Amino acid sequence: MEKNPATQAFVRMTTKDMEFTKATLQSQQEGNIHADRINHWQQVDPLESLAAAHPVDDMIVALPDPVEVKTAGEGPQVEEWSLMICKQPMQITGRYYALVKVLEPVNPQENPPEHLRVMHFNRVSRQFDGAEEVVWFPAVQFAQVYGSYPSTTRDLEKMPPNEVGWYIYGAKDARGQFVVQAIAPRALLRLQPDQVLLGEKAAWKYLKQRAWDLKGQKGKTSSVLLLPFLDQGSENQVWQEGDRALVLHTYGGIGGKNREPAAKGSLFFGHFSYGVATVVREPLADELMFDILYYQVYTHNVDGITAGPIAWCAYMGDRQVGWLGSRPVCDLLIKHHAFTRAFSVHGTCYSVLDILIQQLECMTARYWIGDGTGGTFVSIAHNCSQDSNQAFYMALKQVEEAIQTDLEQDDPGRAERYQQLLKLVTRIRKKLLPCGSAHADWQHDRDTLGITPGQNLIQTILIGVQSWPTLLPRVASETTARQFIRQQAAVWGLRTNQVGGYDPNIEPLGLTRIG
C-alpha cells in the first residue's frame, strides 16, 4: 500500500503538541475524562490520541479495509510487524458475538440477574432451538451522575425484543464463560420493517409527529420504512446488500424518578450526529441487516464516550456506557443513490457520502485532543449539531464546486444526476442556512472547534443564530430528511425507547420541537 496523499494530509492536520489549558484542567476536576496520559507530549498523532482517550488501555477498535501487514525481515527472521491503514479505526465493543434468545435467570433471587440462560439461533430451522448456554452479564460498574444505570438485565426475558432475539457481543473469560459486554435487538437492525408508509405526506407526518410520540413505547423498538414516492422503477425504493445510507441520529432525554439534570425544565434538545448504514448479510441469521457506524462529534464528558467512528454495538449497545437502555433514540437512514454512489468529474470519482465521512473523520480526530488544548466544550456556536453540520456543509460545498466545473455533459444520465445533486445540495444549504450564507469559519473551514470557552458572548450568539437550524438536533434532522424526501429518497426510521431490561426509575423523554 503506497502512502495515500489524502491520509498523510489528514495526519498532518490532526497531529498537534498537547498542553492542557486552564479550562481543560478545570473540566478534568469536574469529572470529565480527558487524555491526561499524553498531556505535555509533542506531535501527538491521531492514533496516539485515540488510544489515550481513556484513562486505561480499554479502547477496542476494528480496522476498516484496506489493511496491509508489513514486515521487516523474512521468514523466522521477521523483527517488526506493522499495519498500514488509510482510514480511522472504528470503536467497537466485544471481539465476538452471538444471536440468542433469553430463557430465564439462573438465579431468580439475583436483582438484577447476572447469569442468564440463553438459547442460540439455528440458521437451518430459523428458530431459537440451538444450543443452550449460560452467559454472564456483569453488573454495571458505574451509575450515571444523575443516579440511573445505562443498562439492566431485570426482566430481560420478558421484554418485547426478546421474541426475535438479541445479538450479544463480548468474549469468553478464563473459565470459558461468555461475558456479555453489549447487546443489540435483532428486530431493530434487520431489514424487515414493522410498517411501511407510502407517500410524501405520510412520510412527513411520521417525522413531524409520530417519530417522537413516546406514549406507551418504553422498552420497545420500531422500524418504519418511508417511501414518499410510489414510483416502482425508482432505485431508491429497493434496499439490497451493499447499499449505503446516510444516518441522521438524534437522542432524547432521561426522565422519571432518576431524571437527568438537563431534562429538569420543560425543554430538551438532545444530541445530533451523522453516520453511515451499510446493508450487509449477517451470517448467523443469514439475513440482511443494517451495519451502522456513527461519526460522533462528542465533547469530553463524564461518561467516557469518545468522538469519532463508533459502531452501533459500542455507542448504543455497550452495557457500561451505551444509550440503548437509558435514552430514546431516533435514527433516520436515508437512501438516495445520487448522494451515496460515486460519480465522475473530469475523471475524478466523487461521492458526497464519502466526502462527508472524510470531513467528519478530520473533525472528530481534532476533538480527541481539542487541537492540542486537551479539551472541547459546548457553546451556542459549537456543539454536536453545529460542528457535525459544518462538516456536512463543507462536503456539500466541495461537491457543488466540482459539479459546477463539469456541467456541459454529453451523457444524459450523468447530466440528470448532476442536476439531481445540485438541486438537493441547494435545497439543503438553503434550509440549514436561512440567513443566506455560512459564517466565516464554515465558509473557509477554519480551525474553530468548541475549544475556547469564554468567547465573546455576543459574537457566539450571532454565530449560532446565523445557522440556527443546525443548532437544534431535532430541527437539523427533520430539515435535512425533508429535503431528501422531496428528492425521492427512501427513509428508514429506527426507534428505540430505553430498550433492554426494565428500569422502573426512568422514563423516555422526547425531543422538543421548534416550528
mmCIF file of N, CA, C and O in Angstrom, residues 247-251 271-275 294 296 315-316 323 329-332 473 477:
data_model
loop_
_atom_site.group_PDB
_atom_site.id
_atom_site.type_symbol
_atom_site.label_atom_id
_atom_site.label_comp_id
_atom_site.label_asym_id
_atom_site.label_seq_id
_atom_site.Cartn_x
_atom_site.Cartn_y
_atom_site.Cartn_z
ATOM 1 N N VAL A 247 -27.051 8.318 7.807
ATOM 2 C CA VAL A 247 -27.769 8.204 9.078
ATOM 3 C C VAL A 247 -27.847 9.576 9.739
ATOM 4 O O VAL A 247 -26.841 10.266 9.892
ATOM 5 N N LEU A 248 -29.060 9.972 10.123
ATOM 6 C CA LEU A 248 -29.281 11.156 10.947
ATOM 7 C C LEU A 248 -29.679 10.650 12.332
ATOM 8 O O LEU A 248 -30.756 10.069 12.503
ATOM 9 N N HIS A 249 -28.810 10.843 13.305
ATOM 10 C CA HIS A 249 -29.014 10.279 14.641
ATOM 11 C C HIS A 249 -29.380 11.379 15.633
ATOM 12 O O HIS A 249 -28.719 12.418 15.702
ATOM 13 N N THR A 250 -30.444 11.150 16.400
ATOM 14 C CA THR A 250 -30.803 12.035 17.499
ATOM 15 C C THR A 250 -31.185 11.194 18.703
ATOM 16 O O THR A 250 -31.700 10.084 18.557
ATOM 17 N N TYR A 251 -30.909 11.731 19.889
ATOM 18 C CA TYR A 251 -31.412 11.041 21.082
ATOM 19 C C TYR A 251 -32.131 12.016 21.993
ATOM 20 O O TYR A 251 -31.878 13.215 21.991
ATOM 21 N N HIS A 271 -29.288 15.465 21.286
ATOM 22 C CA HIS A 271 -27.993 15.305 20.616
ATOM 23 C C HIS A 271 -28.228 14.920 19.161
ATOM 24 O O HIS A 271 -29.210 14.268 18.827
ATOM 25 N N PHE A 272 -27.291 15.316 18.295
ATOM 26 C CA PHE A 272 -27.378 15.023 16.867
ATOM 27 C C PHE A 272 -26.019 14.565 16.348
ATOM 28 O O PHE A 272 -24.979 15.071 16.776
ATOM 29 N N SER A 273 -26.036 13.620 15.430
ATOM 30 C CA SER A 273 -24.803 13.247 14.726
ATOM 31 C C SER A 273 -25.170 12.595 13.398
ATOM 32 O O SER A 273 -26.324 12.203 13.169
ATOM 33 N N TYR A 274 -24.158 12.465 12.542
ATOM 34 C CA TYR A 274 -24.308 11.730 11.290
ATOM 35 C C TYR A 274 -23.699 10.341 11.430
ATOM 36 O O TYR A 274 -22.948 10.057 12.369
ATOM 37 N N GLY A 275 -24.042 9.497 10.484
ATOM 38 C CA GLY A 275 -23.475 8.159 10.444
ATOM 39 C C GLY A 275 -23.708 7.536 9.084
ATOM 40 O O GLY A 275 -24.278 8.165 8.180
ATOM 41 N N TYR A 294 -21.595 5.236 13.524
ATOM 42 C CA TYR A 294 -21.811 6.654 13.810
ATOM 43 C C TYR A 294 -20.489 7.412 13.706
ATOM 44 O O TYR A 294 -19.420 6.878 14.012
ATOM 45 N N GLN A 296 -19.439 10.343 15.643
ATOM 46 C CA GLN A 296 -19.883 11.159 16.766
ATOM 47 C C GLN A 296 -18.947 12.349 16.998
ATOM 48 O O GLN A 296 -17.767 12.181 17.286
ATOM 49 N N TYR A 315 -21.602 2.376 20.731
ATOM 50 C CA TYR A 315 -22.230 3.640 21.106
ATOM 51 C C TYR A 315 -23.609 3.428 21.728
ATOM 52 O O TYR A 315 -23.972 4.058 22.725
ATOM 53 N N MET A 316 -24.384 2.526 21.165
ATOM 54 C CA MET A 316 -25.730 2.258 21.666
ATOM 55 C C MET A 316 -25.765 1.061 22.604
ATOM 56 O O MET A 316 -26.339 1.113 23.686
ATOM 57 N N TRP A 323 -26.275 3.987 25.136
ATOM 58 C CA TRP A 323 -27.535 4.686 25.390
ATOM 59 C C TRP A 323 -28.771 3.829 25.169
ATOM 60 O O TRP A 323 -29.892 4.284 25.399
ATOM 61 N N VAL A 329 -34.050 6.920 21.259
ATOM 62 C CA VAL A 329 -33.181 7.252 20.133
ATOM 63 C C VAL A 329 -33.960 7.133 18.830
ATOM 64 O O VAL A 329 -34.793 6.225 18.664
ATOM 65 N N CYS A 330 -33.689 8.054 17.902
ATOM 66 C CA CYS A 330 -34.281 8.000 16.564
ATOM 67 C C CYS A 330 -33.158 8.099 15.529
ATOM 68 O O CYS A 330 -32.439 9.097 15.485
ATOM 69 N N ASP A 331 -33.008 7.056 14.733
ATOM 70 C CA ASP A 331 -32.060 7.062 13.621
ATOM 71 C C ASP A 331 -32.846 7.061 12.318
ATOM 72 O O ASP A 331 -33.687 6.175 12.093
ATOM 73 N N LEU A 332 -32.589 8.037 11.459
ATOM 74 C CA LEU A 332 -33.204 8.097 10.136
ATOM 75 C C LEU A 332 -32.154 7.696 9.112
ATOM 76 O O LEU A 332 -31.120 8.349 8.983
ATOM 77 N N PRO A 473 -30.874 19.800 17.501
ATOM 78 C CA PRO A 473 -30.771 18.469 16.908
ATOM 79 C C PRO A 473 -32.002 18.007 16.134
ATOM 80 O O PRO A 473 -31.889 17.527 15.008
ATOM 81 N N SER A 477 -32.210 17.394 12.042
ATOM 82 C CA SER A 477 -32.553 16.086 11.498
ATOM 83 C C SER A 477 -33.764 16.160 10.568
ATOM 84 O O SER A 477 -33.733 15.666 9.437
#
